[in-house]
Coordinates of C-alpha atoms in Angstrom, one line a residue:
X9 CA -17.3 25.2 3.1
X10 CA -20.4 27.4 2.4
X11 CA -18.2 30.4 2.5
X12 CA -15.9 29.1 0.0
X13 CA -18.7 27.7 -2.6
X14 CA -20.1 31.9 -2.5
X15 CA -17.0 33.1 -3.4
X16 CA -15.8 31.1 -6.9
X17 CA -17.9 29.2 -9.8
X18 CA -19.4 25.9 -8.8
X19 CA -19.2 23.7 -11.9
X20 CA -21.8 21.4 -12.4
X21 CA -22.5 18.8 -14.8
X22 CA -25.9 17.8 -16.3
X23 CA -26.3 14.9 -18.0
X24 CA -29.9 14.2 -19.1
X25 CA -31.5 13.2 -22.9
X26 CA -34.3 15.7 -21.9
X27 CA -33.3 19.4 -22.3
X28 CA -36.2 20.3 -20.3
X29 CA -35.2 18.6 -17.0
X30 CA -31.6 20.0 -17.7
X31 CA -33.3 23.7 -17.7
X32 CA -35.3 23.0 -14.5
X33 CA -32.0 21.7 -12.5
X34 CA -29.9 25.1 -13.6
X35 CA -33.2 27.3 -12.3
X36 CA -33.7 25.0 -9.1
X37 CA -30.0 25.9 -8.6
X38 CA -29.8 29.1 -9.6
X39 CA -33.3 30.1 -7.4
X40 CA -32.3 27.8 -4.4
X41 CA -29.1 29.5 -3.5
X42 CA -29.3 32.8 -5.8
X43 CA -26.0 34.5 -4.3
X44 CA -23.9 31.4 -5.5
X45 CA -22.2 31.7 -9.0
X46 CA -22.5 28.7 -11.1
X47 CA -21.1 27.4 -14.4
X48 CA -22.8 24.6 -16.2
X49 CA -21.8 21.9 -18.5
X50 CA -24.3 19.9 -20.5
X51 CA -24.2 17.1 -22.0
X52 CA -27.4 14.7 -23.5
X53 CA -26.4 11.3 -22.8
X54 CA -23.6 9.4 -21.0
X55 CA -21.1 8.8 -23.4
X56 CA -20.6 12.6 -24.2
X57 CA -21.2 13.6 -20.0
X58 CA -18.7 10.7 -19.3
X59 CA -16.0 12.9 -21.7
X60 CA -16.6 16.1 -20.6
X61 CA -15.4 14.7 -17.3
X62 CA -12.2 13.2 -18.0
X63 CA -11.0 15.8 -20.6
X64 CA -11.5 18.7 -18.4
X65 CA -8.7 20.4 -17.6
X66 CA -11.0 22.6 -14.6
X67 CA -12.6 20.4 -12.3
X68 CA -15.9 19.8 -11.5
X69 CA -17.6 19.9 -8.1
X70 CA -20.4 17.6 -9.2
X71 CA -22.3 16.0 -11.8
X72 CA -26.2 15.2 -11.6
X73 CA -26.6 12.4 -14.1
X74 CA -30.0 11.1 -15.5
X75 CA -30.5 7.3 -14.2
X76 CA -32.5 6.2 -17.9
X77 CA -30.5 7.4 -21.1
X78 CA -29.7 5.7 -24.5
X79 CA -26.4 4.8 -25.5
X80 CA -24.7 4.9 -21.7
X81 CA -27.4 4.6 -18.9
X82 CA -26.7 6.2 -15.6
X83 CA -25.5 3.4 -13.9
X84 CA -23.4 2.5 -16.9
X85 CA -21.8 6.0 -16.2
X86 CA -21.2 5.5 -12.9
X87 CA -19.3 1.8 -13.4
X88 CA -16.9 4.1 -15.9
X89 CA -16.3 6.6 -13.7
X90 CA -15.7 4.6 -10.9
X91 CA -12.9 2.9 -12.4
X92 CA -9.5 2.2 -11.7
X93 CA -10.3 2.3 -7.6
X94 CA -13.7 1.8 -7.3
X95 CA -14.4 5.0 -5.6
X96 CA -16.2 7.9 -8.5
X97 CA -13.9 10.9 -9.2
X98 CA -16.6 12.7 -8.8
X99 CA -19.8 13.2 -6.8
X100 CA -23.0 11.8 -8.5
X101 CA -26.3 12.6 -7.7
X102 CA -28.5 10.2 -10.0
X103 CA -31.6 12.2 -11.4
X104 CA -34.6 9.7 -11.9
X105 CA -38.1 9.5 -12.9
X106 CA -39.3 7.0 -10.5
X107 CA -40.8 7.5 -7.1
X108 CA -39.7 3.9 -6.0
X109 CA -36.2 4.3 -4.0
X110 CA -35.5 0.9 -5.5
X111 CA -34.3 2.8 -8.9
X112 CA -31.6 4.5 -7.4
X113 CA -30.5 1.5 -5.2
X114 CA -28.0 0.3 -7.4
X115 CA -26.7 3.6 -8.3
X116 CA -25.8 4.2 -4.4
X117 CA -24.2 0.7 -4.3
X118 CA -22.3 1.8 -7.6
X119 CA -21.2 5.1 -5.9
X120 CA -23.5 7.9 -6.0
X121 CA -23.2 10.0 -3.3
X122 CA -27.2 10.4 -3.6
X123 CA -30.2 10.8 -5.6
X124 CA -33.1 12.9 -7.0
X125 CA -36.8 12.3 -8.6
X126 CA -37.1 14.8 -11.2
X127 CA -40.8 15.7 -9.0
X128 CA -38.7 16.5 -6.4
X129 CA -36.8 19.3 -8.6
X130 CA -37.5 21.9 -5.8
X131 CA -35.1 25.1 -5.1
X132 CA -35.0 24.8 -1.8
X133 CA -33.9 21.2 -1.7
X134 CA -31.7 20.9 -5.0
X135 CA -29.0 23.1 -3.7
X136 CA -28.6 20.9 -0.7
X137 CA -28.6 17.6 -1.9
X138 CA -25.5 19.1 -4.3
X139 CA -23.6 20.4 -0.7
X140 CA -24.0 16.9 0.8
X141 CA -22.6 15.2 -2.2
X142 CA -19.6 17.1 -2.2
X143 CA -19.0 16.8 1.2
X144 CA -19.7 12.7 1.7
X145 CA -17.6 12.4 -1.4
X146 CA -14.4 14.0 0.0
X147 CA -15.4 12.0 3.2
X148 CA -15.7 8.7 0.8
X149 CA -12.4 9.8 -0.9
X150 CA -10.4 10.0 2.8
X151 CA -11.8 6.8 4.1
X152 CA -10.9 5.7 0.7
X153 CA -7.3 7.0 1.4
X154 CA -6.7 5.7 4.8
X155 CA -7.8 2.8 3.9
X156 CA -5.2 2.4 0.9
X157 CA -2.6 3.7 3.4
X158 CA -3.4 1.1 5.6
X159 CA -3.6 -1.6 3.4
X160 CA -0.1 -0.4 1.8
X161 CA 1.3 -0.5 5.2
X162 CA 0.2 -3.9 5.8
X163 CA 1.6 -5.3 2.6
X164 CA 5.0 -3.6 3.6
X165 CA 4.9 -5.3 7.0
X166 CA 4.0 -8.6 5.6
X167 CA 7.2 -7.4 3.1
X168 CA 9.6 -6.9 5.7
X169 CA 8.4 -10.1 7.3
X170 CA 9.3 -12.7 4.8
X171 CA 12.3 -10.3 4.3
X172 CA 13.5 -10.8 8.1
X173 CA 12.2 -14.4 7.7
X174 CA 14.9 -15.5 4.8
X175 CA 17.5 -13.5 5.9
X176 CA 17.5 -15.5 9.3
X177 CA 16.3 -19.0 7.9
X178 CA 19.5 -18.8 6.0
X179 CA 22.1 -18.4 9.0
X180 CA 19.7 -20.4 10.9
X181 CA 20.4 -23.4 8.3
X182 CA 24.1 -23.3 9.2
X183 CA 23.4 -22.7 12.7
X184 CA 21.3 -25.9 13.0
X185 CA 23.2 -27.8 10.9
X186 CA 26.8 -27.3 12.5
X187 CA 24.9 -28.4 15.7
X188 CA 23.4 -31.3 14.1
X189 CA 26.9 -32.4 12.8
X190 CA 28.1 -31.9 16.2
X191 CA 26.0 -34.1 18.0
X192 CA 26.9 -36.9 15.0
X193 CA 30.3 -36.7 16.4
X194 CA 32.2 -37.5 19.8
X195 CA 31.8 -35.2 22.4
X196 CA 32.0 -34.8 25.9
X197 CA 29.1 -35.2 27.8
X198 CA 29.6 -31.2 29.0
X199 CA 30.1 -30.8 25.1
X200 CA 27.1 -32.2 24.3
X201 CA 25.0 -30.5 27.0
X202 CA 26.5 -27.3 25.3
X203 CA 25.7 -28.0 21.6
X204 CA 21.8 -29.3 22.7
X205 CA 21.3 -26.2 24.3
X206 CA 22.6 -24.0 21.2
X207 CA 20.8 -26.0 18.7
X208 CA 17.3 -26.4 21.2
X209 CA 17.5 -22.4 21.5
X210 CA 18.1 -22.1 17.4
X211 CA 15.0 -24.2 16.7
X212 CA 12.9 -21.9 19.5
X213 CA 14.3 -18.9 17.3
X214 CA 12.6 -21.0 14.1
X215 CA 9.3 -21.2 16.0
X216 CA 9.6 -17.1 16.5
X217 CA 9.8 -16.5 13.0
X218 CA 6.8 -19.1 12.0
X219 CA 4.6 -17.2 14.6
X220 CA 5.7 -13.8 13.1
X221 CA 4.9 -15.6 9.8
X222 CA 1.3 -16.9 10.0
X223 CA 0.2 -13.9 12.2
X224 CA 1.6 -11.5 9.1
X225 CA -0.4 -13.8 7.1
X226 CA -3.7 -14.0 9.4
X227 CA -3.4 -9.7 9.4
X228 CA -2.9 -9.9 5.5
X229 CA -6.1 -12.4 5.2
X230 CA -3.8 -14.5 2.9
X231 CA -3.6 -17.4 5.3
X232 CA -6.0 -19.9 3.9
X233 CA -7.1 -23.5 5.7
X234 CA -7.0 -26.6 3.5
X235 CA -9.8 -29.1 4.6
X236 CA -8.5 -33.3 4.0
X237 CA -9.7 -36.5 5.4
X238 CA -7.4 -37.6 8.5
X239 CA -7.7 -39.9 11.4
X240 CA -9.0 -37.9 14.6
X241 CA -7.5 -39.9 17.6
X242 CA -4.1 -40.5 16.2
X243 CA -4.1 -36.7 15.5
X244 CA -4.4 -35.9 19.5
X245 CA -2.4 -39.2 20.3
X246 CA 0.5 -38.2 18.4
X247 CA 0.7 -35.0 19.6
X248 CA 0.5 -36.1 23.0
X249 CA 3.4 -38.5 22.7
X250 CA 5.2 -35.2 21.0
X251 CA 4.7 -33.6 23.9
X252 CA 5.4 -36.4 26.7
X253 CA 9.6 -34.7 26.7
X254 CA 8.4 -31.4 27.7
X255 CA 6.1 -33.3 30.1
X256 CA 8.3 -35.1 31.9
X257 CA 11.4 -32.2 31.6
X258 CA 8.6 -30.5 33.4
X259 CA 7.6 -33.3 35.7
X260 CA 3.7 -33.1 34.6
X261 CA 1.3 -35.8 33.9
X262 CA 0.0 -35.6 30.7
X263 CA -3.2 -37.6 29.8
X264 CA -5.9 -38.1 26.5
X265 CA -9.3 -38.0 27.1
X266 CA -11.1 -39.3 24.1
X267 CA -14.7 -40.1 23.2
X268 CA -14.4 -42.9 21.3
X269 CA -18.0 -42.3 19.8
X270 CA -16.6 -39.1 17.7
X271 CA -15.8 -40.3 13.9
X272 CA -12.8 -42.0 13.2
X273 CA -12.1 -40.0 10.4
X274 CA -13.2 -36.4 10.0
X275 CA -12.5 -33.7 7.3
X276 CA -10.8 -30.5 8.8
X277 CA -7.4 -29.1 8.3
X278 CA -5.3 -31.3 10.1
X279 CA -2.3 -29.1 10.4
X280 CA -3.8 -26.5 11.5
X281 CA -5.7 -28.0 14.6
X282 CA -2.7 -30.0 15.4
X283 CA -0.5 -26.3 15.7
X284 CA -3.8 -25.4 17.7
X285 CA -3.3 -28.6 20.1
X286 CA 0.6 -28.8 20.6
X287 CA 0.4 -24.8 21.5
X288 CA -2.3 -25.2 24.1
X289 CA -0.5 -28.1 25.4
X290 CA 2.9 -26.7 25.7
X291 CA 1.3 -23.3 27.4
X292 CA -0.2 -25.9 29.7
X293 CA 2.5 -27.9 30.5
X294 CA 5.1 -24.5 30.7
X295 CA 2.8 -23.2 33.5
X296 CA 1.7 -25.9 35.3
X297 CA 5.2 -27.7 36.9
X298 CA 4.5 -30.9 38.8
X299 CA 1.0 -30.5 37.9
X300 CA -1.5 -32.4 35.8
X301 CA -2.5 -31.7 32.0
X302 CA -5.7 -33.5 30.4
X303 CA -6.7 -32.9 26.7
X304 CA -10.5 -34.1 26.1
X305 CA -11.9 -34.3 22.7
X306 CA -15.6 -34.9 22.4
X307 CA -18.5 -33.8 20.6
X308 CA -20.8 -30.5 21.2
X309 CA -23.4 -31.3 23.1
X310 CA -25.0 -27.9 22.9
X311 CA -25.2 -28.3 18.6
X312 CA -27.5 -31.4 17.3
X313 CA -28.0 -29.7 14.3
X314 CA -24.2 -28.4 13.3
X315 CA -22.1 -30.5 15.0
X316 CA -18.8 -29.3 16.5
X317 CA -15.9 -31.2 17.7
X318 CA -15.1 -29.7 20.8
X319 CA -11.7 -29.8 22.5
X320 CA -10.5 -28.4 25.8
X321 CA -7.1 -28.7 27.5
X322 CA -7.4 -28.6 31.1
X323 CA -4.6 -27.8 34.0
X324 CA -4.1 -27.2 37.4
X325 CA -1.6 -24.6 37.1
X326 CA -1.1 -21.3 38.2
X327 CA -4.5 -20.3 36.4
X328 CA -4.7 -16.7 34.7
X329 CA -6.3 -13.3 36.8
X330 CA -9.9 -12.7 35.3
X331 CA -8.8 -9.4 33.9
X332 CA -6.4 -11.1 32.0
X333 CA -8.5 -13.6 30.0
X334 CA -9.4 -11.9 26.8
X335 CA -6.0 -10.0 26.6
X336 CA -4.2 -12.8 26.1
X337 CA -5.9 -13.8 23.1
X338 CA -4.5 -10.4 21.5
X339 CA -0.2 -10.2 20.0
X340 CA 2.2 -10.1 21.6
X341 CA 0.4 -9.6 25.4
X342 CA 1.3 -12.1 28.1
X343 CA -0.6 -12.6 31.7
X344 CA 0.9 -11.6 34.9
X345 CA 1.3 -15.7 35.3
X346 CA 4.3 -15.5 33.4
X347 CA 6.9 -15.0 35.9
X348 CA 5.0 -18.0 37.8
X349 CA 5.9 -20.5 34.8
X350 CA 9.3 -23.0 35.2
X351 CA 10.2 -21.7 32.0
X352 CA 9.0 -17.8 31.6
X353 CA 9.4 -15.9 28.3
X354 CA 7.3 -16.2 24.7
X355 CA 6.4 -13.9 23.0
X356 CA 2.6 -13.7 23.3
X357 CA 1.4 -14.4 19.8
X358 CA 0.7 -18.1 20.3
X359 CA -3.0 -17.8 21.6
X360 CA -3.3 -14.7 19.4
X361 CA -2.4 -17.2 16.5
X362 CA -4.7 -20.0 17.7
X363 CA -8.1 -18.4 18.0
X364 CA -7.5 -16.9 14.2
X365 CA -6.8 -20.1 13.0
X366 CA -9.9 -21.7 15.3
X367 CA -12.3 -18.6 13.8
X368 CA -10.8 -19.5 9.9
X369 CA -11.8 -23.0 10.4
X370 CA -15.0 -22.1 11.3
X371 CA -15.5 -22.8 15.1
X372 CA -14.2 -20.6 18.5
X373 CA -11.8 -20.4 21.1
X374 CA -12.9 -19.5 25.0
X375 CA -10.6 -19.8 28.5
X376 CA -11.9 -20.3 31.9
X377 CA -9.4 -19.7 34.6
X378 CA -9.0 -19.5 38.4
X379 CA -5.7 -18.3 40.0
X380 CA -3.8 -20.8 41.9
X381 CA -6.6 -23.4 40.6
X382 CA -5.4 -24.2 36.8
X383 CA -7.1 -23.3 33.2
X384 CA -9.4 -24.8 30.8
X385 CA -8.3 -23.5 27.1
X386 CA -11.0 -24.9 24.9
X387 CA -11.9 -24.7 21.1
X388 CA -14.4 -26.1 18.6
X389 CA -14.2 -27.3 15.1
X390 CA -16.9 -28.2 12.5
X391 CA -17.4 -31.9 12.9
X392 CA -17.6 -33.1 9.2
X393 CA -17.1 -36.9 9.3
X394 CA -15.1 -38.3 6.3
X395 CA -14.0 -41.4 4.7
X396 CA -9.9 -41.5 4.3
X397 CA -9.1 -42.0 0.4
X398 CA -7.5 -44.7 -1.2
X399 CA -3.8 -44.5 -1.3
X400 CA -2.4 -42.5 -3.9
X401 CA 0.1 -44.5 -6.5
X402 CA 2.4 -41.3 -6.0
X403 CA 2.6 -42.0 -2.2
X404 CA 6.4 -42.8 -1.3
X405 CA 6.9 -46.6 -0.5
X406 CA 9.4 -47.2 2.1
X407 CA 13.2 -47.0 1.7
X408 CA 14.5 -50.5 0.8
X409 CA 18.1 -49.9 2.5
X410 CA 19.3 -47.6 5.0
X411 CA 20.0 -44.2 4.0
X412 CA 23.7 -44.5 4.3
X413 CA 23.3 -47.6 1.7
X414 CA 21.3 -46.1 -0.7
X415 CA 23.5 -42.8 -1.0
X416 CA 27.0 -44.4 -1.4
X417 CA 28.2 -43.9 -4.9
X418 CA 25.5 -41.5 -5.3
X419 CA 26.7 -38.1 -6.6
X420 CA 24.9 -35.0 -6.0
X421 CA 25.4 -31.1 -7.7
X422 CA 24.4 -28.3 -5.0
X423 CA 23.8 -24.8 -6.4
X424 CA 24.1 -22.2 -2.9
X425 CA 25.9 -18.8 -2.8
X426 CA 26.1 -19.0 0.5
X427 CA 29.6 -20.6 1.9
X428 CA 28.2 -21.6 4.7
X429 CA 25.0 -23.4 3.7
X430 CA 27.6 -25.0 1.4
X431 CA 29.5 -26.7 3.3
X432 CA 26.3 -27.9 5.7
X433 CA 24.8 -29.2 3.0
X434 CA 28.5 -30.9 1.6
X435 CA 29.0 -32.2 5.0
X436 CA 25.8 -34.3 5.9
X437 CA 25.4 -35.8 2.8
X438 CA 29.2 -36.7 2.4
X439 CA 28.8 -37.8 6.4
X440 CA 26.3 -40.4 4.8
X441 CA 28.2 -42.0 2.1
X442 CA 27.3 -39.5 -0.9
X443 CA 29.5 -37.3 -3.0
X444 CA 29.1 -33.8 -3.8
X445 CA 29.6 -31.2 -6.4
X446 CA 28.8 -27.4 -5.9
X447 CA 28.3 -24.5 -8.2
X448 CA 27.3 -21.1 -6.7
X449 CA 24.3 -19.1 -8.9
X450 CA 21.9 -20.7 -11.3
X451 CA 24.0 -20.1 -14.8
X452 CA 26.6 -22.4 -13.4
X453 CA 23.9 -25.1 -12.3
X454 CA 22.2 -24.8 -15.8
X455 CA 25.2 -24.9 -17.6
X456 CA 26.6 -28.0 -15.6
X457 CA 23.4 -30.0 -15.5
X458 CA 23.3 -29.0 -19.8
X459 CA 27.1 -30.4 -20.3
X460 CA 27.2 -33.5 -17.5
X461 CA 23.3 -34.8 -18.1
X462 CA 24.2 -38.4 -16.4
X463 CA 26.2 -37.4 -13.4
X464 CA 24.0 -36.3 -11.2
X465 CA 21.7 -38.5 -8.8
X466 CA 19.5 -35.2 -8.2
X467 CA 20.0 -31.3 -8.0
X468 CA 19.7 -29.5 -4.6
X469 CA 19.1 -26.0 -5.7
X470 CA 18.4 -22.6 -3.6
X471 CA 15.8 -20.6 -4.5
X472 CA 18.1 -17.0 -3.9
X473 CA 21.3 -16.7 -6.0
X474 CA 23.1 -14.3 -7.9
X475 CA 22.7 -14.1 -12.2
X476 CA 19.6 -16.9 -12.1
X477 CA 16.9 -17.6 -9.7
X478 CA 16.6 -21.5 -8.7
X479 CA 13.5 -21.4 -9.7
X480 CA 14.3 -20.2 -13.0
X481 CA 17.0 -22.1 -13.4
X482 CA 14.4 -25.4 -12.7
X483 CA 12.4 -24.4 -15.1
X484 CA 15.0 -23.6 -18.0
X485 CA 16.5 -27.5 -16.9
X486 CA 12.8 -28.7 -17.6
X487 CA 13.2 -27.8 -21.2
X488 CA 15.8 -30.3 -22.2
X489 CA 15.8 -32.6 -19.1
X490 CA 13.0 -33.9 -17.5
X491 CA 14.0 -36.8 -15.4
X492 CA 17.0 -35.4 -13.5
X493 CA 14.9 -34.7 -9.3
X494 CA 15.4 -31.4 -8.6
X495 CA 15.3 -30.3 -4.9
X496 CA 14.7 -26.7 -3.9
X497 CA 15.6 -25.1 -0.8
X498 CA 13.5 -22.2 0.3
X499 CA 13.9 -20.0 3.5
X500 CA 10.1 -18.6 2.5
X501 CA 8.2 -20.8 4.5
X502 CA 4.8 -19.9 2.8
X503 CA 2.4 -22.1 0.3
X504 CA 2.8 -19.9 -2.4
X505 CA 6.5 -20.3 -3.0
X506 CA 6.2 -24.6 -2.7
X507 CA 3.2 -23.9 -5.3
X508 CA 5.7 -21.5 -7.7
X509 CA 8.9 -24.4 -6.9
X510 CA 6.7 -26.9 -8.0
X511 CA 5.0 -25.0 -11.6
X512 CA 8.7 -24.7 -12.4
X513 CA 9.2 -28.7 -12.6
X514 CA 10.7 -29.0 -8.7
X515 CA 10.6 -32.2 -7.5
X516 CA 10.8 -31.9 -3.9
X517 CA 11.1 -28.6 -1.7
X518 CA 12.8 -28.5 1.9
X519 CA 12.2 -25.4 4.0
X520 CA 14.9 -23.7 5.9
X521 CA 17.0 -24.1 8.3
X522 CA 17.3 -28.2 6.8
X523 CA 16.4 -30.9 9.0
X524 CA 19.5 -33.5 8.5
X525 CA 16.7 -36.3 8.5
X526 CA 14.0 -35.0 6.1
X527 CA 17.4 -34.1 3.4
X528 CA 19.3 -37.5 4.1
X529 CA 15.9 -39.4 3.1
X530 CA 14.3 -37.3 0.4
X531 CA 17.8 -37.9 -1.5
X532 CA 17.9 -41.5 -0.3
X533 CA 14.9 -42.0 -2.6
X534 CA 16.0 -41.2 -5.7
X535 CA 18.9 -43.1 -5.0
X536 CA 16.2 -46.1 -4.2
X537 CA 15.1 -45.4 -7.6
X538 CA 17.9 -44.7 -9.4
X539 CA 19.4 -48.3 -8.2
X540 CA 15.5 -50.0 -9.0
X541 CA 16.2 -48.7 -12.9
X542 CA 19.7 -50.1 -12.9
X543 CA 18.7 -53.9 -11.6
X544 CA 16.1 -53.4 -13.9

């Protein structure tokens, strides 16, 4: 680098009110390495130094900038220059008067590759502190670089995620829901064996694509954890009962350990630590056959002062080789145990999943394991007792009829490109009493919606269609109707769509691949209150 600064002009900047300190920089410079050839530009106070630099059409190797100017101070050069990325164009060294390091501090933190006290102005040292400018800076400007690249690459994969995600929600939703229709009809006993196994496996595939979702979103840092008052015991009792199937499919006893001293109600983020709790179980129960499974939830005894909530699942399974126990915490790596569980396969990001989501609410994940003697997975989570809140006036009241009551004579418009999803969606909730009408891109649902104002119960609109958007097509329906319930259908599984379906006037969203159940009684309701207007 030496060799190339010898043989062509190094152009230097001086910025500096004082024409004096500018001449004793240039002879520092010019004395300090007298066989280097040097061009400098001047300029006697920020604003004119900061536009020499960004209308030169030459480059310059560095610019030595006084830290205590009128008009544009040194560190007010340095925020400009900085700008768009953060990183300086150029390398600084700040020039100041003080012998306190504590002047140039903030310069440093602003960019400055380093600084200078004008006593300090020495020939033998000037030259040098210019060389290890230039060369942090282009170090600076290619961590600067990868780390652009990397973050780039990260957006694209979290891209192509929720890409792959939709495009196999979509299927998925007629997958699921032919199965569902299936098993509504008469089959076989062989039949039904057949469509339970197709539709189990669809839902596993669901589960996949979640995982691949929140760990795309724990890599991104744009998974966030929503604290909320809940009910601590009927957390871990419901999930245990969730999880009694599996149990007994598996033929292990599954038990709940609770200490009844821990608050009833506690201020966490309730879905989180229940995906924490049904994934530890279900590991447990999937490796341990005939075995026994206890969850225990009690308080840290360790922590007085910041209390912890501390839960650990306990087996006596297969257990896990001691080499194995941190990798399994990492994606997509499974322990040699596998091939030891009833039912093998997974693909590894479960734990990786859990112990991000433990560490984001604030506590920590640990395993203890023997082979052939069973595991204890165990995590903690900030204790914050809580008092539950008063029932909200918005919170849904329960049905009044059945669901196959309430939607007879209701009518229903459906706006889906997809043929399939179509005819899903025409099919369950005709199965259930309710008529349908469909129309296949937003224009048509705006337009129909706009000419037949009273004959529609609701809307059930997708989020993806051709000419207009569901979303904007809510949002235009807004503007002259705003009683009609609009539901949106989503295969984006992520907070941040719900929050943009809901801006636009949405009334309900439904994630895909539809759950018969959860569309069957969100449209029962406004048939509930469609019918409570007409008695009234």
């Amino acid at each position: 680098m030496n060799t190339k600064r010898k043989d062509r002009v190094q152009r230097i900047l001086l910025i500096d009110d004082c024409e004096e300190d500018r001449a004793r920089v240039r002879s520092a410079l010019m004395q300090g390495a007298p066989e280097r050839r040097y061009h400098f530009l001047e300029a006697d106070n920020g604003e004119s130094g900061l536009e020499l630099c960004l209308n030169q059409s030459d480059p310059i190797d560095c610019v030595i900038v006084d830290l205590h100017m009128p008009r544009l101070s040194g560190n007010d050069f340095l925020e400009q220059i900085r700008r768009p990325t953060g990183v300086p164009m150029i390398p600084i060294v700040v020039l100041t008067g003080s012998t306190m390091n504590n002047d140039a501090g903030e310069s440093l933190q602003l960019g400055a590759q380093d600084y200078i006290t004008k006593d300090s102005i020495y020939p033998s040292v000037l030259f040098r502190v210019v060389d290890n400018a230039i060369e942090r800076h282009e170090l600076l400007k290619e961590v600067h670089e990868s780390r652009q690249s990397a973050d780039a690459a990260n957006q694209a994969k979290s891209s192509l995620v929720g890409s792959i995600s939709h495009e196999i929600r979509t299927p998925m939703t007629a997958v699921l829901g032919i199965c569902e229709l299936l098993l509504e009809s008469d089959l076989s006993v062989d039949q039904e064996e057949l469509v339970r196994t197709m539709r189990d496996n669809g839902q596993y595939l669901v589960e996949i694509l979640n995982d691949l979702l929140d760990l795309s979103k724990l890599e991104a840092g744009k998974l966030e954890v929503d604290e909320e008052a809940f009910e601590l015991r009927q957390l871990f009792a419901r999930s245990i009962e969730l999880m009694r199937v599996r149990a007994k499919e598996n033929k292990t006893t599954l038990s709940l350990d609770f200490d009844e001293s821990l608050p009833a109600v506690v201020s966490a983020d309730p879905i989180r630590v229940r995906q924490v709790v049904l994934n530890l179980i279900s590991n447990a129960i999937k490796f341990c056959p005939g075995g026994d499974v206890n969850v225990r939830v009690r308080t840290q005894a360790d922590k007085p002062s910041n209390p912890f909530f501390l839960v650990e699942v306990v087996d006596n399974g297969c257990g896990i080789p001691r080499h194995d126990l941190e990798r399994i915490f990492l994606p997509f790596i499974q322990s040699e145990t596998k091939g030891k569980a009833k039912t093998g396969g997974g693909t590894g990001l479960g734990l990786a999943i859990c112990r991000r989501l433990v560490m984001l609410m604030g506590g920590s994940m640990h395993v203890e394991s023997e082979v052939d003697q069973g595991s204890t997975f165990s995590f903690t989570v900030p204790l914050r007792p809580a008092e539950m809140p008063a029932p909200a006036e918005s919170e849904r009241p329960p049905l009044s009829a059945s669901i196959e009551e309430l939607l007879q004579d209701c009518k229903f418009l459906i706006a889906e490109d997809t043929a399939a999803t179509q005819m899903i969606l025409k099919r369950i909730i005709e199965a259930a009493g309710g008529k349908t009408d469909i129309v296949a891109s937003g224009v048509e649902l705006l337009d129909r919606v706009r000419s037949q104002p009273n004959e529609f119960t609701a809307v059930i609109t997708d989020i993806q269609m051709p000419e207009m958007d569901g979303l904007e097509a809510t949002e235009k329906i807004r503007q002259f109707n705003s009683t009609i319930p609009i539901v949106v259908l989503t295969a984006d599984a992520v907070s941040e769509t719900k929050q943009q379906a809901s801006a636009a006037g949405a009334n309900d969203v439904l994630t895909k691949p539809i759950v018969r159940r959860d569309l069957l009684e969100t449209l029962a309701r406004y048939c509930d209150i469609e019918c409570d207007s007409d008695c009234n």
